[in-house]
Structures are given as structure tokens and as C-alpha cells.
Short mmCIF file of C-alpha atoms and ligand atoms in Angstrom, two decimals:
data_model
loop_
_atom_site.label_atom_id
_atom_site.label_comp_id
_atom_site.label_asym_id
_atom_site.label_seq_id
_atom_site.Cartn_x
_atom_site.Cartn_y
_atom_site.Cartn_z
CA UNK L 1 71.61 102.51 71.53
CA UNK L 2 72.78 102.02 75.14
CA UNK L 3 74.98 98.98 75.76
CA UNK L 4 73.19 96.26 77.81
CA UNK L 5 73.63 95.52 81.52
CA UNK L 6 73.69 92.01 82.91
CA UNK L 7 71.25 91.30 85.77
CA UNK L 8 72.35 88.18 87.61
CA UNK L 9 69.26 86.80 89.38
CA UNK L 10 70.01 84.66 92.45
CA UNK L 11 67.72 84.30 95.48
CA UNK L 12 65.91 87.45 94.37
CA UNK L 13 63.50 86.02 91.80
CA UNK L 14 61.23 89.06 91.59
CA UNK L 15 61.01 92.31 89.65
CA UNK L 16 59.44 94.57 92.32
CA UNK L 17 61.56 95.89 95.19
CA UNK L 18 64.68 94.38 93.66
CA UNK L 19 67.38 97.06 93.96
CA UNK L 20 69.74 95.25 91.58
CA UNK L 21 67.12 94.89 88.88
CA UNK L 22 65.78 98.41 89.34
CA UNK L 23 69.32 99.80 88.90
CA UNK L 24 70.02 97.62 85.85
CA UNK L 25 66.73 98.61 84.19
CA UNK L 26 67.47 102.30 84.78
CA UNK L 27 70.71 102.08 82.79
CA UNK L 28 69.23 100.71 79.53
CA UNK L 29 68.60 97.25 78.01
CA UNK L 30 68.82 94.32 80.43
CA UNK L 31 70.02 90.76 79.97
CA UNK L 32 68.53 88.61 82.75
CA UNK L 33 70.67 85.62 83.76
CA UNK L 34 70.25 82.78 86.25
CA UNK L 35 73.11 80.35 86.95
CA UNK L 36 72.75 76.89 88.44
CA UNK L 37 76.11 76.56 90.19
CA UNK L 38 76.51 73.03 91.53
CA UNK L 39 80.21 73.52 92.20
CA UNK L 40 79.85 75.54 95.38
CA UNK L 41 82.05 74.32 98.25
CA UNK L 42 80.80 72.16 101.12
CA UNK L 43 78.27 70.08 99.21
CA UNK L 44 75.48 72.58 99.86
CA UNK L 45 74.14 72.51 96.32
CA UNK L 46 70.32 72.78 96.22
CA UNK L 47 68.40 69.72 97.38
CA UNK L 48 65.59 68.00 95.48
CA UNK L 49 62.65 70.03 96.82
CA UNK L 50 64.53 73.30 96.33
CA UNK L 51 65.22 72.37 92.71
CA UNK L 52 61.56 71.64 92.13
CA UNK L 53 60.62 75.04 93.55
CA UNK L 54 63.38 76.79 91.61
CA UNK L 55 62.14 75.32 88.32
CA UNK L 56 58.63 76.67 88.94
CA UNK L 57 59.90 80.01 90.16
CA UNK L 58 62.11 80.54 87.10
CA UNK L 59 59.21 79.62 84.85
CA UNK L 60 57.06 82.17 86.61
CA UNK L 61 59.75 84.87 86.35
CA UNK L 62 60.29 84.11 82.66
CA UNK L 63 56.69 85.06 81.92
CA UNK L 64 57.66 88.60 82.98
CA UNK L 65 61.19 88.83 81.61
CA UNK L 66 63.03 86.44 79.26
CA UNK L 67 65.75 84.87 81.36
CA UNK L 68 68.93 83.15 80.16
CA UNK L 69 69.57 79.92 82.10
CA UNK L 70 73.09 78.57 82.37
CA UNK L 71 74.85 75.84 84.36
CA UNK L 72 78.38 76.07 85.70
CA UNK L 73 80.62 77.99 88.07
CA UNK L 74 79.05 81.39 88.54
CA UNK L 75 82.28 83.39 88.04
CA UNK L 76 83.09 81.55 84.80
CA UNK L 77 79.56 81.74 83.42
CA UNK L 78 79.36 85.47 84.14
CA UNK L 79 82.69 86.06 82.37
CA UNK L 80 81.41 84.08 79.35
CA UNK L 81 78.09 85.92 79.15
CA UNK L 82 79.79 89.29 79.51
CA UNK L 83 82.08 88.36 76.58
CA UNK L 84 79.17 87.02 74.47
CA UNK L 85 77.03 90.10 74.97
CA UNK L 86 79.42 93.01 75.42
CA UNK L 87 77.44 94.01 78.53
CA UNK L 88 79.05 96.96 80.26
CA UNK L 89 77.73 96.43 83.79
CA UNK L 90 76.81 93.60 86.13
CA UNK L 91 74.15 93.95 88.85
CA UNK L 92 73.33 91.40 91.53
CA UNK L 93 71.94 90.96 95.05
CA UNK L 94 74.28 89.98 97.86
CA UNK L 95 74.26 86.39 99.12
CA UNK L 96 75.34 85.53 102.68
CA UNK L 97 76.27 81.85 102.35
CA UNK L 98 79.74 81.12 103.76
CA UNK L 99 81.27 80.71 100.28
CA UNK L 100 79.45 83.64 98.66
CA UNK L 101 81.77 86.44 99.79
CA UNK L 102 84.83 84.91 98.09
CA UNK L 103 82.83 84.20 94.92
CA UNK L 104 81.49 87.76 94.77
CA UNK L 105 85.03 89.12 95.27
CA UNK L 106 86.35 87.02 92.35
CA UNK L 107 83.50 88.20 90.15
CA UNK L 108 84.19 91.83 91.05
CA UNK L 109 87.90 91.43 90.27
CA UNK L 110 87.11 89.76 86.93
CA UNK L 111 84.78 92.62 86.04
CA UNK L 112 87.38 95.23 86.97
CA UNK L 113 89.96 93.52 84.75
CA UNK L 114 87.54 93.62 81.82
CA UNK L 115 86.40 97.20 82.43
CA UNK L 116 82.86 96.11 83.39
CA UNK L 117 81.14 97.99 86.21
CA UNK L 118 80.15 95.59 89.02
CA UNK L 119 77.36 96.55 91.43
CA UNK L 120 76.20 94.56 94.46
CA UNK L 121 73.02 95.40 96.41
CA UNK L 122 71.31 94.32 99.61
CA UNK L 123 67.65 93.37 99.78
CA UNK L 124 67.60 89.73 100.89
CA UNK L 125 67.65 91.02 104.47
CA UNK L 126 66.16 94.04 106.21
CA UNK L 127 69.45 94.77 107.95
CA UNK L 128 72.92 94.06 106.60
CA UNK L 129 74.60 91.80 109.18
CA UNK L 130 77.41 94.33 109.72
CA UNK L 131 74.96 97.14 110.49
CA UNK L 132 73.62 95.70 113.76
CA UNK L 133 76.20 95.57 116.58
CA UNK L 134 75.97 95.42 120.36
CA UNK L 135 77.29 98.13 122.71
CA UNK L 136 80.86 96.80 122.42
CA UNK L 137 80.72 96.78 118.63
CA UNK L 138 80.46 92.98 118.52
CA UNK L 139 77.88 90.86 116.67
CA UNK L 140 74.91 89.75 118.74
CA UNK L 141 74.78 86.16 119.93
CA UNK L 142 71.40 86.41 121.65
CA UNK L 143 68.14 86.96 119.76
CA UNK L 144 66.22 89.26 122.13
CA UNK L 145 68.74 92.15 122.25
CA UNK L 146 69.34 91.65 118.52
CA UNK L 147 65.63 92.05 117.75
CA UNK L 148 65.42 95.05 120.10
CA UNK L 149 68.28 96.69 118.21
CA UNK L 150 66.47 96.02 114.92
CA UNK L 151 63.24 97.57 116.19
CA UNK L 152 65.20 100.52 117.65
CA UNK L 153 66.67 101.26 114.22
CA UNK L 154 63.14 102.08 113.01
CA UNK L 155 60.98 100.51 110.33
CA UNK L 156 62.96 99.44 107.26
CA UNK L 157 62.74 101.48 104.04
CA UNK L 158 59.51 101.20 102.04
CA UNK L 159 59.44 98.73 99.12
CA UNK L 160 59.76 99.95 95.53
CA UNK L 161 57.58 98.98 92.55
CA UNK L 162 58.85 97.00 89.56
CA UNK L 163 60.53 99.24 87.00
CA UNK L 164 59.84 99.45 83.26
CA UNK L 165 62.63 97.69 81.39
CA UNK L 166 63.95 96.86 77.93
CA UNK L 167 64.88 93.25 77.31
CA UNK L 168 68.20 92.55 75.55
CA UNK L 169 68.42 88.76 75.88
CA UNK L 170 66.87 87.91 72.49
CA UNK L 171 69.52 85.72 70.85
CA UNK L 172 71.16 84.02 73.81
CA UNK L 173 71.10 80.25 74.30
CA UNK L 174 69.89 78.68 77.56
CA UNK L 175 70.97 75.41 79.17
CA UNK L 176 68.48 72.81 80.34
CA UNK L 177 68.83 73.05 84.13
CA UNK L 178 67.20 69.66 84.59
CA UNK L 179 65.67 70.59 87.95
CA UNK L 180 62.60 68.34 88.06
CA UNK L 181 62.45 64.80 89.44
CA UNK L 182 62.14 62.16 86.75
CA UNK L 183 61.31 58.72 88.11
CA UNK L 184 59.70 58.46 90.54
CA UNK L 185 57.91 61.81 90.29
CA UNK L 186 57.68 62.63 94.01
CA UNK L 187 56.57 66.23 93.45
CA UNK L 188 52.78 65.67 93.18
CA UNK L 189 52.11 66.89 96.72
CA UNK L 190 54.23 69.97 96.13
CA UNK L 191 52.30 70.85 92.98
CA UNK L 192 49.07 70.64 95.02
CA UNK L 193 50.33 72.87 97.83
CA UNK L 194 52.37 75.63 96.23
CA UNK L 195 52.30 78.38 93.67
CA UNK L 196 55.96 79.45 93.38
CA UNK L 197 56.70 82.90 91.96
CA UNK L 198 56.12 86.55 92.73
CA UNK L 199 52.32 86.55 92.29
CA UNK L 200 51.92 83.36 94.37
CA UNK L 201 53.93 85.00 97.15
CA UNK L 202 51.78 88.13 97.18
CA UNK L 203 48.54 86.14 97.07
CA UNK L 204 49.71 84.18 100.12
CA UNK L 205 50.72 87.35 101.98
CA UNK L 206 47.30 88.95 101.34
CA UNK L 207 45.49 85.81 102.48
CA UNK L 208 47.60 85.67 105.61
CA UNK L 209 47.09 89.32 106.52
CA UNK L 210 43.34 89.22 105.80
CA UNK L 211 42.46 85.86 107.36
CA UNK L 212 45.16 84.42 109.61
CA UNK L 213 47.20 87.23 111.19
CA UNK L 214 44.45 87.86 113.73
CA UNK L 215 45.13 84.41 115.25
CA UNK L 216 48.91 84.49 114.91
CA UNK L 217 49.94 85.59 118.41
CA UNK L 218 47.89 82.94 120.20
CA UNK L 219 47.60 80.30 117.51
CA UNK L 220 50.86 80.13 115.57
CA UNK L 221 51.98 77.00 117.44
CA UNK L 222 48.81 75.07 116.58
CA UNK L 223 49.91 72.44 114.11
CA UNK L 224 46.34 71.70 113.04
CA UNK L 225 45.43 75.30 112.06
CA UNK L 226 46.51 77.49 109.12
CA UNK L 227 47.60 80.40 111.31
CA UNK L 228 51.12 81.02 109.97
CA UNK L 229 52.03 82.78 106.74
CA UNK L 230 53.73 79.88 104.86
CA UNK L 231 55.89 82.52 103.21
CA UNK L 232 59.28 80.98 104.06
CA UNK L 233 60.02 79.43 100.65
CA UNK L 234 58.90 82.57 98.83
CA UNK L 235 61.16 84.63 101.08
CA UNK L 236 64.01 82.20 100.66
CA UNK L 237 63.87 82.50 96.86
CA UNK L 238 63.35 86.25 97.05
CA UNK L 239 60.00 86.13 95.27
CA UNK L 240 58.92 88.58 97.92
CA UNK L 241 61.23 90.85 99.91
CA UNK L 242 61.20 91.16 103.70
CA UNK L 243 60.63 94.89 103.13
CA UNK L 244 57.39 94.15 101.25
CA UNK L 245 56.26 91.84 104.05
CA UNK L 246 57.17 94.34 106.77
CA UNK L 247 55.41 97.26 105.08
CA UNK L 248 52.26 95.24 104.26
CA UNK L 249 52.08 94.01 107.86
CA UNK L 250 52.44 97.51 109.25
CA UNK L 251 49.68 98.69 106.86
CA UNK L 252 47.37 95.86 107.93
CA UNK L 253 48.04 96.73 111.57
CA UNK L 254 47.28 100.42 110.95
CA UNK L 255 44.05 99.57 109.09
CA UNK L 256 42.87 97.34 111.95
CA UNK L 257 43.12 100.20 114.46
CA UNK L 258 44.92 98.19 117.17
CA UNK L 259 43.11 94.87 116.74
CA UNK L 260 46.13 93.28 115.03
CA UNK L 261 48.88 94.88 117.11
CA UNK L 262 49.83 91.86 119.23
CA UNK L 263 49.79 89.44 116.32
CA UNK L 264 51.51 91.86 113.96
CA UNK L 265 54.38 92.47 116.40
CA UNK L 266 54.77 88.74 117.00
CA UNK L 267 54.88 88.07 113.27
CA UNK L 268 57.48 90.79 112.67
CA UNK L 269 59.55 89.28 115.48
CA UNK L 270 59.49 85.94 113.66
CA UNK L 271 60.69 87.67 110.50
CA UNK L 272 63.56 88.95 112.65
CA UNK L 273 64.49 85.36 113.58
CA UNK L 274 65.34 84.98 109.90
CA UNK L 275 67.49 88.11 110.13
CA UNK L 276 69.15 86.76 113.27
CA UNK L 277 70.03 83.48 111.60
CA UNK L 278 71.81 85.37 108.81
CA UNK L 279 73.49 87.66 111.33
CA UNK L 280 74.91 84.52 112.96
CA UNK L 281 75.84 82.88 109.66
CA UNK L 282 77.61 85.97 108.43
CA UNK L 283 79.71 86.36 111.57
CA UNK L 284 80.16 82.65 112.31
CA UNK L 285 80.33 80.90 108.94
CA UNK L 286 80.95 77.49 110.52
CA UNK L 287 77.22 77.27 111.38
CA UNK L 288 76.06 74.84 108.65
CA UNK L 289 78.73 72.24 109.47
CA UNK L 290 80.16 72.68 112.96
CA UNK L 291 78.67 73.37 116.40
CA UNK L 292 78.86 77.01 117.45
CA UNK L 293 79.75 75.74 120.95
CA UNK L 294 82.86 73.69 120.13
CA UNK L 295 82.52 71.34 123.14
CA UNK L 296 79.59 69.71 121.33
CA UNK L 297 82.03 68.28 118.80
CA UNK L 298 82.96 65.75 121.54
CA UNK L 299 79.39 64.55 122.08
CA UNK L 300 79.11 60.74 121.82
CA UNK L 301 76.70 60.69 118.86
CA UNK L 302 75.35 57.38 117.64
CA UNK L 303 75.92 56.10 114.11
CA UNK L 304 72.59 54.38 113.45
CA UNK L 305 71.50 54.45 109.78
CA UNK L 306 68.49 52.16 110.43
CA UNK L 307 66.99 54.50 113.04
CA UNK L 308 67.78 57.52 110.88
CA UNK L 309 65.82 55.92 108.06
CA UNK L 310 62.78 55.25 110.29
CA UNK L 311 62.83 58.91 111.33
CA UNK L 312 63.17 60.11 107.73
CA UNK L 313 60.27 57.94 106.59
CA UNK L 314 57.93 58.88 109.47
CA UNK L 315 57.97 55.39 111.02
CA UNK L 316 59.08 56.18 114.58
CA UNK L 317 55.83 55.12 116.29
CA UNK L 318 55.34 58.67 117.69
CA UNK L 319 52.31 60.17 115.89
CA UNK L 320 53.35 63.85 115.91
CA UNK L 321 56.87 62.99 114.74
CA UNK L 322 55.61 60.72 111.97
CA UNK L 323 52.99 63.23 110.86
CA UNK L 324 55.64 65.91 110.54
CA UNK L 325 58.10 63.76 108.63
CA UNK L 326 55.37 62.59 106.24
CA UNK L 327 54.08 66.13 105.73
CA UNK L 328 57.63 67.14 104.87
CA UNK L 329 58.02 64.32 102.34
CA UNK L 330 54.67 65.03 100.71
CA UNK L 331 54.57 68.84 100.62
CA UNK L 332 58.16 70.05 101.18
CA UNK L 333 57.18 71.93 104.33
CA UNK L 334 56.62 71.29 108.04
CA UNK L 335 55.07 73.42 110.73
CA UNK L 336 57.66 75.18 112.93
CA UNK L 337 56.47 73.55 116.15
CA UNK L 338 56.70 70.11 114.56
CA UNK L 339 60.17 70.90 113.19
CA UNK L 340 61.28 71.46 116.79
CA UNK L 341 59.66 68.21 117.95
CA UNK L 342 61.10 66.02 115.18
CA UNK L 343 64.53 67.62 115.52
CA UNK L 344 64.54 67.06 119.27
CA UNK L 345 63.48 63.45 118.71
CA UNK L 346 66.33 62.78 116.29
CA UNK L 347 68.98 64.52 118.38
CA UNK L 348 67.92 63.71 121.92
CA UNK L 349 65.79 60.56 121.77
CA UNK L 350 67.92 58.87 119.12
CA UNK L 351 71.28 60.64 119.76
CA UNK L 352 71.82 61.00 116.02
CA UNK L 353 73.96 64.02 115.01
CA UNK L 354 72.00 67.18 114.23
CA UNK L 355 73.87 67.46 110.94
CA UNK L 356 72.03 64.34 109.67
CA UNK L 357 68.68 66.01 110.27
CA UNK L 358 69.92 69.27 108.79
CA UNK L 359 70.95 67.43 105.62
CA UNK L 360 67.59 65.64 105.33
CA UNK L 361 65.75 68.92 105.72
CA UNK L 362 68.10 70.45 103.14
CA UNK L 363 67.01 67.88 100.61
CA UNK L 364 63.28 67.79 101.46
CA UNK L 365 62.26 71.34 102.41
CA UNK L 366 61.07 73.78 99.76
CA UNK L 367 62.29 76.52 102.13
CA UNK L 368 65.67 74.81 102.82
CA UNK L 369 67.77 77.77 103.80
CA UNK L 370 71.43 77.80 104.73
CA UNK L 371 70.90 80.44 107.43
CA UNK L 372 67.60 79.44 109.06
CA UNK L 373 68.15 75.68 108.78
CA UNK L 374 71.60 75.58 110.35
CA UNK L 375 70.74 78.05 113.13
CA UNK L 376 67.52 76.17 113.95
CA UNK L 377 69.13 72.72 114.06
CA UNK L 378 71.86 74.06 116.32
CA UNK L 379 69.19 75.75 118.45
CA UNK L 380 67.41 72.44 119.08
CA UNK L 381 70.68 70.56 119.63
CA UNK L 382 71.69 73.14 122.24
CA UNK L 383 75.00 73.84 120.53
CA UNK L 384 74.03 77.07 118.75
CA UNK L 385 74.07 80.69 119.83
CA UNK L 386 71.15 81.48 122.16
CA UNK L 387 70.20 77.82 121.92
CA UNK L 388 67.61 75.76 123.71
CA UNK L 389 69.26 74.39 126.90
CA UNK L 390 70.57 70.84 126.61
CA UNK L 391 68.12 69.58 129.24
CA UNK L 392 65.10 70.70 127.17
CA UNK L 393 63.92 67.49 125.57
CA UNK L 394 60.59 67.83 123.76
CA UNK L 395 58.06 65.24 124.90
CA UNK L 396 56.31 64.15 121.68
CA UNK L 397 53.14 63.09 123.51
CA UNK L 398 52.71 66.33 125.47
CA UNK L 399 53.62 68.44 122.44
CA UNK L 400 51.01 66.59 120.39
CA UNK L 401 48.32 66.95 123.08
CA UNK L 402 49.02 70.67 123.45
CA UNK L 403 49.42 71.75 119.83
CA UNK L 404 47.21 69.20 118.06
CA UNK L 405 44.58 68.62 120.77
CA UNK L 406 42.07 66.78 118.59
CA UNK L 407 44.68 64.90 116.59
CA UNK L 408 43.56 66.52 113.34
CA UNK L 409 47.12 67.15 112.18
CA UNK L 410 48.16 63.60 112.96
CA UNK L 411 45.12 62.13 111.20
CA UNK L 412 45.83 64.25 108.10
CA UNK L 413 49.27 62.69 107.61
CA UNK L 414 49.08 59.31 109.34
CA UNK L 415 46.12 57.45 107.83
CA UNK L 416 46.78 54.36 109.99
CA UNK L 417 45.56 56.40 113.00
CA UNK L 418 42.41 57.91 111.50
CA UNK L 419 40.09 55.66 113.50
CA UNK L 420 41.81 56.30 116.85
CA UNK L 421 39.91 58.21 119.57
CA UNK L 422 41.11 61.66 120.68
CA UNK L 423 42.41 60.45 124.06
CA UNK L 424 44.78 57.96 122.45
CA UNK L 425 45.76 59.74 119.25
CA UNK L 426 49.15 60.83 120.61
CA UNK L 427 49.83 57.57 122.44
CA UNK L 428 48.20 54.77 120.45
CA UNK L 429 50.35 52.19 122.28
CA UNK L 430 48.04 52.63 125.28
CA UNK L 431 45.01 51.36 123.35
CA UNK L 432 43.82 47.88 124.35
CA UNK L 433 44.40 46.92 120.72
CA UNK L 434 46.83 49.34 119.01
CA UNK L 435 46.33 49.71 115.22
CA UNK L 436 48.35 46.91 113.60
CA UNK L 437 49.35 48.96 110.57
CA UNK L 438 51.04 51.66 112.66
CA UNK L 439 54.64 51.02 113.80
CA UNK L 440 55.52 50.36 117.44
CA UNK L 441 57.54 53.03 119.26
CA UNK L 442 61.17 52.68 118.29
CA UNK L 443 62.25 53.83 121.76
CA UNK L 444 60.43 54.68 124.99
CA UNK L 445 60.62 58.46 125.46
CA UNK L 446 61.20 58.49 129.25
CA UNK L 447 64.13 56.11 128.92
CA UNK L 448 65.50 58.04 125.91
CA UNK L 449 65.24 61.35 127.75
CA UNK L 450 67.24 60.09 130.76
CA UNK L 451 69.84 58.58 128.44
CA UNK L 452 70.18 61.89 126.57
CA UNK L 453 70.56 63.94 129.75
CA UNK L 454 73.31 61.60 131.01
CA UNK L 455 75.14 61.88 127.69
CA UNK L 456 74.80 65.68 127.50
CA UNK L 457 76.06 66.10 131.07
CA UNK L 458 79.28 64.38 130.06
CA UNK L 459 80.30 67.15 127.69
CA UNK L 460 82.30 69.60 129.68
CA UNK L 461 81.40 73.30 130.04
CA UNK L 462 77.76 73.25 128.91
C1 FAD J 1 64.89 72.23 112.87
C2 FAD J 1 64.39 73.46 112.15
C3 FAD J 1 64.78 73.70 110.84
C4 FAD J 1 64.32 74.84 110.17
N1 FAD J 1 64.74 75.04 108.86
C5 FAD J 1 64.32 76.17 108.21
C6 FAD J 1 64.71 76.39 106.86
O1 FAD J 1 65.46 75.64 106.25
N2 FAD J 1 64.22 77.51 106.24
C7 FAD J 1 63.39 78.40 106.87
O2 FAD J 1 62.99 79.40 106.26
N3 FAD J 1 63.04 78.21 108.16
C8 FAD J 1 63.46 77.13 108.84
N4 FAD J 1 63.06 76.92 110.14
C9 FAD J 1 62.31 78.00 110.85
C10 FAD J 1 60.77 77.90 110.78
O3 FAD J 1 60.35 76.61 111.09
C11 FAD J 1 60.21 78.28 109.41
O4 FAD J 1 60.74 79.51 108.97
C12 FAD J 1 58.67 78.42 109.48
O5 FAD J 1 58.11 77.20 109.90
C13 FAD J 1 58.13 78.79 108.13
O6 FAD J 1 56.72 78.83 108.17
P1 FAD J 1 55.94 80.19 107.95
O7 FAD J 1 56.47 80.88 106.74
O8 FAD J 1 54.50 79.85 107.98
O9 FAD J 1 56.39 81.00 109.24
P2 FAD J 1 55.73 82.27 109.96
O10 FAD J 1 55.45 81.89 111.36
O11 FAD J 1 54.62 82.83 109.16
O12 FAD J 1 56.96 83.30 110.04
C14 FAD J 1 57.21 84.29 109.04
C15 FAD J 1 58.61 84.16 108.51
O13 FAD J 1 59.57 84.38 109.53
C16 FAD J 1 60.71 83.55 109.33
N5 FAD J 1 60.86 82.66 110.48
C17 FAD J 1 59.89 82.21 111.31
N6 FAD J 1 60.42 81.44 112.29
C18 FAD J 1 61.75 81.40 112.05
C19 FAD J 1 62.86 80.77 112.71
N7 FAD J 1 62.69 80.05 113.84
N8 FAD J 1 64.08 80.92 112.18
C20 FAD J 1 64.28 81.66 111.06
N9 FAD J 1 63.29 82.28 110.41
C21 FAD J 1 62.03 82.16 110.90
C22 FAD J 1 60.44 82.74 108.07
O14 FAD J 1 61.07 83.39 106.98
C23 FAD J 1 58.93 82.78 107.96
O15 FAD J 1 58.45 82.63 106.64
C24 FAD J 1 63.49 75.77 110.84
C25 FAD J 1 63.09 75.50 112.15
C26 FAD J 1 63.52 74.36 112.80
C27 FAD J 1 63.09 74.12 114.22
#
């Protein structure tokens, strides 16, 4: 009988189009392993909502392949499992977090010492970050030429089906990963909204391509409409690969004979924003913690835990901001447009450091992602690569009126405002009698905007 191979599942919780798993399965019996490593540097261990999703996703995967669950430092756990099982090869998908390269190097060296073959594969991204360079051989710092270079390199390879495999994990013990909230159980809204796992991801993709893609180009910014794919958490956990999404989108576009071209291209461009964020993270690993533009480190941020708490709880007195923060708390997700508005409010209206918002999102989002989250927070703050200019301060009233014109989104998440007429829904303070149950504005936006612009002008060189 062939000796087993160890398949280390990470953010690639799928069997189809998983190069590492396909290679492991081709060699003989497979031991599937997942490690909860809470000892990673920088305090970026998974937040609460991510853990909830991970629990469900592992359960879903384990209905297809028995999976050994262990806690501990990934390099040590892998060494232990290799010893316990006599596996002769290790297969895994590359991770791009700032600490992952060193960890993967240690694991490779350990394997070499023990005579175990160690194989690392791509697949989390369409393009390895090193493979896309500008004319001078440097990494891109601006999205548009980056995305042009991606398109110019042609469509990515086609996805591969799940392989047949032989399971070799029969006798191995698993740890309790203890991923679910205990008391209080805050995950009810997440259970209602999500079906983590490979089949949930594909069901969502089909629904999106059949029903929503047609409205994507013109409607993706509408916070009240279901016009985006909602695939981000599935992509983040690798339940679906970007190659599968790309190919399915191209097929849908071809079938529609031109009718989906504008929306399809726009959607693929958004998928490339994810690629761009990992391109940046890979080349500039300071992204999650430090401003890409170093002068922003001198910005006079305010230390204001009380205001931060009002923002986190959706009690700012600005309907679109509060709706977004409450949607996040309830479902683990927030519409992209609203993410920009709430982030701008925290950073520019309240002058609270972007890292505080980034951390809150890290804990609350089911798609909390070290690449996309850090790049996006820095984009809004103006300190990232290709960032929004510092003088762009989102006006929460105008944003609400434009992207939630009837107030449907606000009314869904802010019950105190359900009786308010359309004309006042984004500025209830102008009503003759504002609803008593809804909080007063914590700051007046016009004043806050001027204050922010003064403060930002003081940082040199921006
Ligand atoms: C402050 C802030 C924080 C964010 N944090 C995260 C995060 O932690 N994780 C995350 O996946 N996205 C993050 N985003 C990006 C974006 O909001 C989400 O990817 C998007 O809302 C997910 O919804 P969707 O799947 O319906 O997107 P769609 O519009 O259907 O887009 C398809 C896919 O493209 C990718 N994508 C779209 N927009 C972006 C973007 N701006 N940056 C990177 N990738 C993008 C996502 O993988 C998404 O699933 C953040 C944006 C902001 C402004």
C-alpha cells in the first residue's frame, strides 16, 4: 500500500480546483488536516465572526472528507502529525499574510530534515504577486495599471474538478477547536444569512450570475438591493476559487451574447481589487498595522473610546452609518458602499485611527481578510497606495440619499426610523419632532469635515 500524504487545509476549504489536494490525492491515501494556530504574530488570530464561519465551513468539508482538527503552532502540529502517521509528503496552498512566508519556510526545512517531500501551491489568487510587475520590474502601487496588466496576461487557467481520493485519517484524534460563541450566542443572524461551505458558495455564485449580474454595473452601489455577489467570505475561506468565479462569469457572459458584458467586466474588475490588495500586502507587509504613506503616522488622531463605542454599536445618529454597523453586528457583513461611509465617518468625522476600525471589522466580519481589510481601511484613510485623497470626506446624508433613496436599507436595520418619511430618513434631526428612541447626531458633519481637513493639511507631504 502507498504511504499516506498529508493535506494541510488552510484558507482553501474545498475539494474542487484545489491544486494541493488534487496533487495529494493523486499520490495515494490522504490525511486531511486543519490547524487552528492562535500563536501567529501581530495578534491577527481569527476574530469571532471568522471563527463562527470557520466552524461551519469545516463541518461542511468534513461531510466530504474526514478532517483531523488540531490546535497549536502550525509548524509543531505538522511535525507531530507527520511523526504520528509516517506520511511521506506534505501538500498545502500558499498563504500571503505577512507572517506566513517565514512559517512556510520553517515547515519546509523541518520536512527536509525528516525526509518528507514538501509541496506548496498557488490557488488563493489568480496571479501570484511576484508575477505581475510594472515596466521597471517594480510592484504596482496603482490599481488601474495593475488590473490592465492582469487582463493583458489573458484569462486565468480553467478550474479543475474534485479528484477521487482515498482517506487515510481513520484513527487520528481531533482537538475541540471551540470556535462557536457560548454566552451570549450572538450568531443567530449569521445562521439566518449564510450557508458556509463549498456547495453554499456555488449556490450563491449561480444565483448571482442568473439573477443579479445583469444589474451589477449600474446597481452594485445600491445598498438597498441584492445586486452584488456576497461571495467575499466564501472566497476568503477558499470554499470557491477565484478561477472558478472567473470562468463561470466568462461563461455566463458568453451565454448572454453581449447582454452581460458591461456588468461581467465590472465584476471581474472587482475580483481584481482583491488581487491588488494581496499584491500590496505581499510587497508591503506593513499594511495591516502601519500606514503605507509614513507621514500619516504623525496624524493627530483622537483617543476617544466613548465615541468609538457609539460607532461600533450603530448609535452615531447618522442613519446610514448606524444601519451599516448594525447590519455588520447582526449578519457579519456590510455592503461595500456602506463600509466606505462608516470608515470615513470613523476616520474623518471622529478622527479615530483607522486601525481601530480595521480591528473592529476584523472581529465582526465573516469575510475579515488581512489583505482586503487593511488595504481598504488605508484607502479610506488616504494613507494607502492609490488611496482616496485626504480631502474626500463621505457625506453620510448625501451617500444615503444617493444609494438608499427610499431609505429601505436604513429601515431594515434601524427600527427606530421605520415610521419616518422618505424625505427625512437620512436626516431625521430635521423632522419637527425627531423620533425619541433614535440617538441625536454625535457630531455635526459640516463642522467635522472642516475639522478633518484642517487636521489632514497639517501632515506634511500629502
Ligand atoms: C473599510 C473596508 C473594509 C473592507 N474589508 C474587507 C474584508 O475584510 N474582506 C473582504 O473580502 N473585503 C473587504 N472590503 C472590500 C469589499 O467591501 C468587500 O469585498 C465586498 O463588500 C464584498 O461583497 P461582495 O462579495 O458582494 O462583493 P462583489 O461586489 O460581488 O465583488 C466580488 C468580489 O470581489 C472582491 N472585492 C470587491 N470589492 C473589493 C475591494 N474593494 N477590495 C478587495 N476585494 C474586493 C471580493 O472578494 C468580492 O467578493 C472592505 C472594504 C472597505 C471599504
